[in-house]
Amino acid sequence: MDLGLTDRVYVLTGASRGLGYATAQCLVADGARVVLSARDADAVATAAQQLGGPERAVGLAADLADPETPEQLIAAAREHFGRIDGALISVGGPPPGNAASITDEQWRHSFETVFLGAVRAVRTVAAALPEGGAIGLVLSTSARGPVPGLGISNGLRPGLVGVAKDVADDYGPRGVRIVGLLPGRIMTDRNRQLLAATGDPERARAESEAGIPLRRFGDPAEFGRVAAFVLSPAASYLTGITVPVDGGALRGL
């Protein structure tokens, strides 16, 4: 299946590793070009080089908490590749902890980065996209059902789903699509850290896998392929929805 990605250009945040990097790999493999961003300058430069270097990928050290970051990403795409066709916006996972024990300062910091940083990026990039452009917003299955021990995520992710739907309504008449992506248990560094924090990662993994119909954690590439499809012209009639990539773990219809 030709996804229509050849020579299209995407910006991806939080993309030096994990789900963002896996998506970038899939986009580049199908002919797209990418601008990667992450806070660690060395990591994002290495990731861009691994994806083929300046002809296929460039890296930018940036933080979504900085109000100037979205415009910088758009400018980098236009400067290096002459256009921008879409974005994958991921802000990473907020710190673990139960909502009842999280401090006001932790809530404020996470709101600025996880929530407001993502909202700012979505509205800025959406305004810059041509007809046929698309944005994928990397959220979590916590947007549909609380995940034990992730109080901040449980509080903020559902709000971002609402924002994505609202923005999809605003930009749909221009032919710009917004789709939420809900990764479940994917074996990223983030999930390795959460498993390790239990004190018995093997037992925690087995217990988690028992609640997944496919009985295993996903591989980042399995998320990346879904995200690349959602961003591609092949998904031209998908917008305003949330797509779980969770091995069937969510029980809602």
PDB file of C-alpha atoms in Angstrom:
ATOM      1  CA  MET A   1       0.000   0.000   0.000  1.00  0.00           C
ATOM      2  CA  ASP A   2       1.399   3.370  -1.024  1.00  0.00           C
ATOM      3  CA  LEU A   3       0.822   5.779   1.862  1.00  0.00           C
ATOM      4  CA  GLY A   4       1.659   8.791  -0.287  1.00  0.00           C
ATOM      5  CA  LEU A   5       4.479   9.913   2.022  1.00  0.00           C
ATOM      6  CA  THR A   6       7.207  10.472  -0.583  1.00  0.00           C
ATOM      7  CA  ASP A   7       8.865  13.860  -0.042  1.00  0.00           C
ATOM      8  CA  ARG A   8       6.310  14.988   2.517  1.00  0.00           C
ATOM      9  CA  VAL A   9       7.779  16.716   5.573  1.00  0.00           C
ATOM     10  CA  TYR A  10       6.875  16.159   9.221  1.00  0.00           C
ATOM     11  CA  VAL A  11       8.070  17.593  12.507  1.00  0.00           C
ATOM     12  CA  LEU A  12       8.177  15.253  15.498  1.00  0.00           C
ATOM     13  CA  THR A  13       8.662  16.282  19.111  1.00  0.00           C
ATOM     14  CA  GLY A  14      10.166  14.061  21.784  1.00  0.00           C
ATOM     15  CA  ALA A  15      11.602  12.080  18.905  1.00  0.00           C
ATOM     16  CA  SER A  16      15.175  11.223  19.829  1.00  0.00           C
ATOM     17  CA  ARG A  17      13.944   7.828  21.062  1.00  0.00           C
ATOM     18  CA  GLY A  18      10.825   5.862  21.914  1.00  0.00           C
ATOM     19  CA  LEU A  19       7.529   6.323  20.097  1.00  0.00           C
ATOM     20  CA  GLY A  20       8.560   9.524  18.325  1.00  0.00           C
ATOM     21  CA  TYR A  21      11.720   7.999  16.924  1.00  0.00           C
ATOM     22  CA  ALA A  22       9.883   4.814  15.902  1.00  0.00           C
ATOM     23  CA  THR A  23       7.368   6.940  13.994  1.00  0.00           C
ATOM     24  CA  ALA A  24      10.168   8.888  12.328  1.00  0.00           C
ATOM     25  CA  GLN A  25      11.727   5.599  11.182  1.00  0.00           C
ATOM     26  CA  CYS A  26       8.464   4.537   9.555  1.00  0.00           C
ATOM     27  CA  LEU A  27       7.927   7.907   7.890  1.00  0.00           C
ATOM     28  CA  VAL A  28      11.458   8.005   6.461  1.00  0.00           C
ATOM     29  CA  ALA A  29      11.219   4.390   5.300  1.00  0.00           C
ATOM     30  CA  ASP A  30       8.209   5.385   3.192  1.00  0.00           C
ATOM     31  CA  GLY A  31       9.948   8.383   1.639  1.00  0.00           C
ATOM     32  CA  ALA A  32       9.129  11.252   3.996  1.00  0.00           C
ATOM     33  CA  ARG A  33      11.561  13.750   5.489  1.00  0.00           C
ATOM     34  CA  VAL A  34      11.537  14.689   9.146  1.00  0.00           C
ATOM     35  CA  VAL A  35      12.553  17.350  11.616  1.00  0.00           C
ATOM     36  CA  LEU A  36      13.152  15.775  15.019  1.00  0.00           C
ATOM     37  CA  SER A  37      13.174  17.654  18.296  1.00  0.00           C
ATOM     38  CA  ALA A  38      14.085  16.740  21.858  1.00  0.00           C
ATOM     39  CA  ARG A  39      15.643  18.506  24.816  1.00  0.00           C
ATOM     40  CA  ASP A  40      18.947  16.604  24.577  1.00  0.00           C
ATOM     41  CA  ALA A  41      20.955  18.116  21.707  1.00  0.00           C
ATOM     42  CA  ASP A  42      23.351  15.175  21.365  1.00  0.00           C
ATOM     43  CA  ALA A  43      20.567  12.584  21.413  1.00  0.00           C
ATOM     44  CA  VAL A  44      18.486  14.333  18.769  1.00  0.00           C
ATOM     45  CA  ALA A  45      21.525  14.881  16.535  1.00  0.00           C
ATOM     46  CA  THR A  46      22.393  11.188  16.774  1.00  0.00           C
ATOM     47  CA  ALA A  47      18.814  10.183  15.990  1.00  0.00           C
ATOM     48  CA  ALA A  48      18.761  12.388  12.887  1.00  0.00           C
ATOM     49  CA  GLN A  49      22.030  10.902  11.680  1.00  0.00           C
ATOM     50  CA  GLN A  50      20.723   7.369  12.161  1.00  0.00           C
ATOM     51  CA  LEU A  51      17.722   8.238   9.993  1.00  0.00           C
ATOM     52  CA  GLY A  52      19.893   9.238   7.058  1.00  0.00           C
ATOM     53  CA  GLY A  53      21.342  12.614   7.902  1.00  0.00           C
ATOM     54  CA  PRO A  54      20.522  15.985   6.324  1.00  0.00           C
ATOM     55  CA  GLU A  55      18.947  14.532   3.183  1.00  0.00           C
ATOM     56  CA  ARG A  56      16.241  12.770   5.199  1.00  0.00           C
ATOM     57  CA  ALA A  57      16.325  14.075   8.769  1.00  0.00           C
ATOM     58  CA  VAL A  58      17.519  17.027  10.829  1.00  0.00           C
ATOM     59  CA  GLY A  59      17.542  17.419  14.602  1.00  0.00           C
ATOM     60  CA  LEU A  60      16.669  20.426  16.741  1.00  0.00           C
ATOM     61  CA  ALA A  61      17.240  20.774  20.475  1.00  0.00           C
ATOM     62  CA  ALA A  62      13.978  22.191  21.787  1.00  0.00           C
ATOM     63  CA  ASP A  63      11.498  21.962  24.651  1.00  0.00           C
ATOM     64  CA  LEU A  64       7.723  22.242  24.169  1.00  0.00           C
ATOM     65  CA  ALA A  65       7.541  24.194  27.417  1.00  0.00           C
ATOM     66  CA  ASP A  66       9.235  27.035  25.504  1.00  0.00           C
ATOM     67  CA  PRO A  67       6.555  29.106  23.707  1.00  0.00           C
ATOM     68  CA  GLU A  68       8.916  29.670  20.766  1.00  0.00           C
ATOM     69  CA  THR A  69       9.472  25.975  20.018  1.00  0.00           C
ATOM     70  CA  PRO A  70       6.522  25.376  17.639  1.00  0.00           C
ATOM     71  CA  GLU A  71       7.506  28.266  15.379  1.00  0.00           C
ATOM     72  CA  GLN A  72      11.123  27.103  15.439  1.00  0.00           C
ATOM     73  CA  LEU A  73      10.083  23.640  14.274  1.00  0.00           C
ATOM     74  CA  ILE A  74       7.983  25.037  11.453  1.00  0.00           C
ATOM     75  CA  ALA A  75      10.833  27.311  10.373  1.00  0.00           C
ATOM     76  CA  ALA A  76      13.308  24.413  10.438  1.00  0.00           C
ATOM     77  CA  ALA A  77      11.055  22.271   8.223  1.00  0.00           C
ATOM     78  CA  ARG A  78      10.693  25.059   5.698  1.00  0.00           C
ATOM     79  CA  GLU A  79      14.359  25.998   5.777  1.00  0.00           C
ATOM     80  CA  HIS A  80      15.721  22.472   5.322  1.00  0.00           C
ATOM     81  CA  PHE A  81      13.013  20.847   3.211  1.00  0.00           C
ATOM     82  CA  GLY A  82      10.908  23.691   1.815  1.00  0.00           C
ATOM     83  CA  ARG A  83       7.555  22.666   3.276  1.00  0.00           C
ATOM     84  CA  ILE A  84       5.657  21.184   6.200  1.00  0.00           C
ATOM     85  CA  ASP A  85       2.884  18.608   5.899  1.00  0.00           C
ATOM     86  CA  GLY A  86       2.250  17.524   9.450  1.00  0.00           C
ATOM     87  CA  ALA A  87       3.487  16.766  12.936  1.00  0.00           C
ATOM     88  CA  LEU A  88       3.636  14.149  15.637  1.00  0.00           C
ATOM     89  CA  ILE A  89       3.415  15.933  18.966  1.00  0.00           C
ATOM     90  CA  SER A  90       4.554  14.018  22.009  1.00  0.00           C
ATOM     91  CA  VAL A  91       5.415  15.559  25.354  1.00  0.00           C
ATOM     92  CA  GLY A  92       6.497  12.403  27.161  1.00  0.00           C
ATOM     93  CA  GLY A  93       5.124  11.092  30.410  1.00  0.00           C
ATOM     94  CA  PRO A  94       4.603  13.207  33.533  1.00  0.00           C
ATOM     95  CA  PRO A  95       6.094  11.963  36.805  1.00  0.00           C
ATOM     96  CA  PRO A  96       4.307   9.039  38.478  1.00  0.00           C
ATOM     97  CA  GLY A  97       2.343   9.332  41.678  1.00  0.00           C
ATOM     98  CA  ASN A  98      -1.228   9.228  42.920  1.00  0.00           C
ATOM     99  CA  ALA A  99      -3.308  12.339  42.348  1.00  0.00           C
ATOM    100  CA  ALA A 100      -3.950  12.693  46.077  1.00  0.00           C
ATOM    101  CA  SER A 101      -0.240  12.993  46.877  1.00  0.00           C
ATOM    102  CA  ILE A 102       0.971  15.177  43.993  1.00  0.00           C
ATOM    103  CA  THR A 103       1.878  18.730  45.015  1.00  0.00           C
ATOM    104  CA  ASP A 104       0.498  21.922  43.521  1.00  0.00           C
ATOM    105  CA  GLU A 105       3.907  22.687  42.053  1.00  0.00           C
ATOM    106  CA  GLN A 106       4.063  19.302  40.312  1.00  0.00           C
ATOM    107  CA  TRP A 107       0.612  19.900  38.854  1.00  0.00           C
ATOM    108  CA  ARG A 108       1.589  23.377  37.631  1.00  0.00           C
ATOM    109  CA  HIS A 109       4.815  22.175  36.037  1.00  0.00           C
ATOM    110  CA  SER A 110       3.089  19.283  34.309  1.00  0.00           C
ATOM    111  CA  PHE A 111       0.288  21.526  33.084  1.00  0.00           C
ATOM    112  CA  GLU A 112       2.832  23.873  31.500  1.00  0.00           C
ATOM    113  CA  THR A 113       4.702  21.056  29.760  1.00  0.00           C
ATOM    114  CA  VAL A 114       2.273  18.186  29.179  1.00  0.00           C
ATOM    115  CA  PHE A 115      -0.890  20.212  28.583  1.00  0.00           C
ATOM    116  CA  LEU A 116      -0.189  23.788  27.544  1.00  0.00           C
ATOM    117  CA  GLY A 117       2.957  22.865  25.601  1.00  0.00           C
ATOM    118  CA  ALA A 118       0.989  20.352  23.542  1.00  0.00           C
ATOM    119  CA  VAL A 119      -1.974  22.694  22.993  1.00  0.00           C
ATOM    120  CA  ARG A 120       0.334  25.481  21.839  1.00  0.00           C
ATOM    121  CA  ALA A 121       2.115  23.176  19.419  1.00  0.00           C
ATOM    122  CA  VAL A 122      -1.123  21.809  17.960  1.00  0.00           C
ATOM    123  CA  ARG A 123      -2.690  25.193  17.286  1.00  0.00           C
ATOM    124  CA  THR A 124       0.539  26.704  15.920  1.00  0.00           C
ATOM    125  CA  VAL A 125       1.328  23.818  13.584  1.00  0.00           C
ATOM    126  CA  ALA A 126      -2.290  23.410  12.477  1.00  0.00           C
ATOM    127  CA  ALA A 127      -2.403  27.047  11.409  1.00  0.00           C
ATOM    128  CA  ALA A 128       0.726  26.528   9.280  1.00  0.00           C
ATOM    129  CA  LEU A 129      -0.399  23.349   7.497  1.00  0.00           C
ATOM    130  CA  PRO A 130      -1.716  23.239   3.942  1.00  0.00           C
ATOM    131  CA  GLU A 131      -4.794  21.314   2.885  1.00  0.00           C
ATOM    132  CA  GLY A 132      -4.084  17.628   3.424  1.00  0.00           C
ATOM    133  CA  GLY A 133      -1.899  18.269   6.461  1.00  0.00           C
ATOM    134  CA  ALA A 134      -2.232  16.177   9.609  1.00  0.00           C
ATOM    135  CA  ILE A 135      -1.247  16.212  13.268  1.00  0.00           C
ATOM    136  CA  GLY A 136      -0.960  13.172  15.494  1.00  0.00           C
ATOM    137  CA  LEU A 137      -1.096  13.887  19.232  1.00  0.00           C
ATOM    138  CA  VAL A 138       0.585  11.168  21.303  1.00  0.00           C
ATOM    139  CA  LEU A 139      -1.438  10.721  24.478  1.00  0.00           C
ATOM    140  CA  SER A 140      -2.081   7.540  26.478  1.00  0.00           C
ATOM    141  CA  THR A 141      -4.796   5.018  27.218  1.00  0.00           C
ATOM    142  CA  SER A 142      -5.157   7.007  30.476  1.00  0.00           C
ATOM    143  CA  ALA A 143      -7.253   9.389  28.352  1.00  0.00           C
ATOM    144  CA  ARG A 144     -10.025   6.752  28.454  1.00  0.00           C
ATOM    145  CA  GLY A 145      -9.366   4.981  31.732  1.00  0.00           C
ATOM    146  CA  PRO A 146      -7.189   5.889  34.741  1.00  0.00           C
ATOM    147  CA  VAL A 147      -3.880   4.058  35.048  1.00  0.00           C
ATOM    148  CA  PRO A 148      -2.927   3.281  38.679  1.00  0.00           C
ATOM    149  CA  GLY A 149      -0.055   5.419  39.928  1.00  0.00           C
ATOM    150  CA  LEU A 150      -0.212   7.966  37.079  1.00  0.00           C
ATOM    151  CA  GLY A 151      -2.398  10.656  38.619  1.00  0.00           C
ATOM    152  CA  ILE A 152      -1.121  13.568  36.535  1.00  0.00           C
ATOM    153  CA  SER A 153      -1.536  11.652  33.294  1.00  0.00           C
ATOM    154  CA  ASN A 154      -5.025  10.572  34.375  1.00  0.00           C
ATOM    155  CA  GLY A 155      -5.905  14.206  34.997  1.00  0.00           C
ATOM    156  CA  LEU A 156      -4.423  15.888  31.941  1.00  0.00           C
ATOM    157  CA  ARG A 157      -4.702  13.385  29.070  1.00  0.00           C
ATOM    158  CA  PRO A 158      -8.529  13.386  28.864  1.00  0.00           C
ATOM    159  CA  GLY A 159      -8.424  17.173  28.547  1.00  0.00           C
ATOM    160  CA  LEU A 160      -6.013  16.911  25.635  1.00  0.00           C
ATOM    161  CA  VAL A 161      -8.392  14.520  23.871  1.00  0.00           C
ATOM    162  CA  GLY A 162     -11.076  17.200  24.165  1.00  0.00           C
ATOM    163  CA  VAL A 163      -8.708  19.821  22.804  1.00  0.00           C
ATOM    164  CA  ALA A 164      -7.772  17.605  19.853  1.00  0.00           C
ATOM    165  CA  LYS A 165     -11.441  17.083  18.997  1.00  0.00           C
ATOM    166  CA  ASP A 166     -12.126  20.814  19.251  1.00  0.00           C
ATOM    167  CA  VAL A 167      -9.175  21.730  17.034  1.00  0.00           C
ATOM    168  CA  ALA A 168     -10.192  19.049  14.520  1.00  0.00           C
ATOM    169  CA  ASP A 169     -13.558  20.788  14.229  1.00  0.00           C
ATOM    170  CA  ASP A 170     -11.857  24.159  13.692  1.00  0.00           C
ATOM    171  CA  TYR A 171      -9.399  23.047  11.023  1.00  0.00           C
ATOM    172  CA  GLY A 172     -11.432  20.348   9.273  1.00  0.00           C
ATOM    173  CA  PRO A 173     -12.953  22.843   6.809  1.00  0.00           C
ATOM    174  CA  ARG A 174      -9.411  23.656   5.677  1.00  0.00           C
ATOM    175  CA  GLY A 175      -8.656  19.985   5.071  1.00  0.00           C
ATOM    176  CA  VAL A 176      -6.306  19.700   8.070  1.00  0.00           C
ATOM    177  CA  ARG A 177      -6.728  16.605  10.249  1.00  0.00           C
ATOM    178  CA  ILE A 178      -6.079  16.093  13.987  1.00  0.00           C
ATOM    179  CA  VAL A 179      -5.938  12.576  15.465  1.00  0.00           C
ATOM    180  CA  GLY A 180      -5.177  11.452  19.002  1.00  0.00           C
ATOM    181  CA  LEU A 181      -3.057   8.337  19.478  1.00  0.00           C
ATOM    182  CA  LEU A 182      -3.406   6.305  22.657  1.00  0.00           C
ATOM    183  CA  PRO A 183      -0.429   4.025  23.235  1.00  0.00           C
ATOM    184  CA  GLY A 184      -0.888   1.423  25.910  1.00  0.00           C
ATOM    185  CA  ARG A 185       1.864  -0.812  27.205  1.00  0.00           C
ATOM    186  CA  ILE A 186       4.622  -0.248  24.650  1.00  0.00           C
ATOM    187  CA  MET A 187       8.141  -1.288  25.679  1.00  0.00           C
ATOM    188  CA  THR A 188       9.759   2.148  25.791  1.00  0.00           C
ATOM    189  CA  ASP A 189      12.255   3.524  28.303  1.00  0.00           C
ATOM    190  CA  ARG A 190       9.298   5.121  30.091  1.00  0.00           C
ATOM    191  CA  ASN A 191       7.580   1.793  30.656  1.00  0.00           C
ATOM    192  CA  ARG A 192      10.855   0.150  31.659  1.00  0.00           C
ATOM    193  CA  GLN A 193      11.222   2.835  34.350  1.00  0.00           C
ATOM    194  CA  LEU A 194       7.660   2.315  35.577  1.00  0.00           C
ATOM    195  CA  LEU A 195       8.216  -1.437  35.792  1.00  0.00           C
ATOM    196  CA  ALA A 196      11.530  -0.973  37.603  1.00  0.00           C
ATOM    197  CA  ALA A 197       9.900   1.376  40.119  1.00  0.00           C
ATOM    198  CA  THR A 198       7.705  -1.481  41.355  1.00  0.00           C
ATOM    199  CA  GLY A 199      10.750  -3.258  42.776  1.00  0.00           C
ATOM    200  CA  ASP A 200       9.920  -6.460  40.907  1.00  0.00           C
ATOM    201  CA  PRO A 201       9.825  -5.590  37.190  1.00  0.00           C
ATOM    202  CA  GLU A 202       9.369  -9.159  35.960  1.00  0.00           C
ATOM    203  CA  ARG A 203       6.340  -9.734  38.148  1.00  0.00           C
ATOM    204  CA  ALA A 204       4.920  -6.311  37.248  1.00  0.00           C
ATOM    205  CA  ARG A 205       5.360  -7.035  33.558  1.00  0.00           C
ATOM    206  CA  ALA A 206       3.649 -10.428  33.866  1.00  0.00           C
ATOM    207  CA  GLU A 207       0.721  -8.860  35.710  1.00  0.00           C
ATOM    208  CA  SER A 208       0.394  -6.130  33.089  1.00  0.00           C
ATOM    209  CA  GLU A 209       0.561  -8.583  30.209  1.00  0.00           C
ATOM    210  CA  ALA A 210      -2.167 -10.702  31.794  1.00  0.00           C
ATOM    211  CA  GLY A 211      -4.553  -7.782  31.264  1.00  0.00           C
ATOM    212  CA  ILE A 212      -3.692  -7.368  27.564  1.00  0.00           C
ATOM    213  CA  PRO A 213      -5.600  -9.643  25.169  1.00  0.00           C
ATOM    214  CA  LEU A 214      -2.465 -10.093  23.037  1.00  0.00           C
ATOM    215  CA  ARG A 215      -0.603 -11.033  26.258  1.00  0.00           C
ATOM    216  CA  ARG A 216       2.472  -8.915  25.539  1.00  0.00           C
ATOM    217  CA  PHE A 217       3.819  -5.399  25.543  1.00  0.00           C
ATOM    218  CA  GLY A 218       3.932  -3.718  22.157  1.00  0.00           C
ATOM    219  CA  ASP A 219       7.064  -2.832  20.248  1.00  0.00           C
ATOM    220  CA  PRO A 220       7.646   0.880  19.437  1.00  0.00           C
ATOM    221  CA  ALA A 221       7.642   0.017  15.721  1.00  0.00           C
ATOM    222  CA  GLU A 222       4.070  -1.246  16.059  1.00  0.00           C
ATOM    223  CA  PHE A 223       3.035   2.186  17.274  1.00  0.00           C
ATOM    224  CA  GLY A 224       5.201   3.907  14.665  1.00  0.00           C
ATOM    225  CA  ARG A 225       3.478   2.154  11.783  1.00  0.00           C
ATOM    226  CA  VAL A 226       0.041   3.217  13.018  1.00  0.00           C
ATOM    227  CA  ALA A 227       1.183   6.806  13.554  1.00  0.00           C
ATOM    228  CA  ALA A 228       2.784   6.991  10.103  1.00  0.00           C
ATOM    229  CA  PHE A 229      -0.437   5.769   8.504  1.00  0.00           C
ATOM    230  CA  VAL A 230      -2.540   8.285  10.466  1.00  0.00           C
ATOM    231  CA  LEU A 231      -0.266  11.132   9.321  1.00  0.00           C
ATOM    232  CA  SER A 232      -0.241   9.985   5.712  1.00  0.00           C
ATOM    233  CA  PRO A 233      -2.578  10.945   2.847  1.00  0.00           C
ATOM    234  CA  ALA A 234      -3.829   7.340   2.934  1.00  0.00           C
ATOM    235  CA  ALA A 235      -5.742   8.255   6.121  1.00  0.00           C
ATOM    236  CA  SER A 236      -7.341  11.313   4.526  1.00  0.00           C
ATOM    237  CA  TYR A 237     -10.815  10.733   6.025  1.00  0.00           C
ATOM    238  CA  LEU A 238      -9.698  10.254   9.631  1.00  0.00           C
ATOM    239  CA  THR A 239      -9.941  13.232  11.957  1.00  0.00           C
ATOM    240  CA  GLY A 240     -11.218  14.119  15.406  1.00  0.00           C
ATOM    241  CA  ILE A 241     -10.796  10.566  16.701  1.00  0.00           C
ATOM    242  CA  THR A 242      -8.571   8.768  19.178  1.00  0.00           C
ATOM    243  CA  VAL A 243      -6.870   5.562  18.080  1.00  0.00           C
ATOM    244  CA  PRO A 244      -5.768   3.092  20.787  1.00  0.00           C
ATOM    245  CA  VAL A 245      -2.558   1.188  20.099  1.00  0.00           C
ATOM    246  CA  ASP A 246      -2.762  -1.063  23.115  1.00  0.00           C
ATOM    247  CA  GLY A 247      -3.087  -4.724  22.167  1.00  0.00           C
ATOM    248  CA  GLY A 248      -6.774  -4.617  23.055  1.00  0.00           C
ATOM    249  CA  ALA A 249      -6.271  -3.551  26.691  1.00  0.00           C
ATOM    250  CA  LEU A 250      -8.988  -0.875  26.733  1.00  0.00           C
ATOM    251  CA  ARG A 251     -12.348  -2.475  27.430  1.00  0.00           C
ATOM    252  CA  GLY A 252     -14.649   0.330  26.262  1.00  0.00           C
ATOM    253  CA  LEU A 253     -16.482  -0.078  22.960  1.00  0.00           C
TER     254      LEU A 253
END
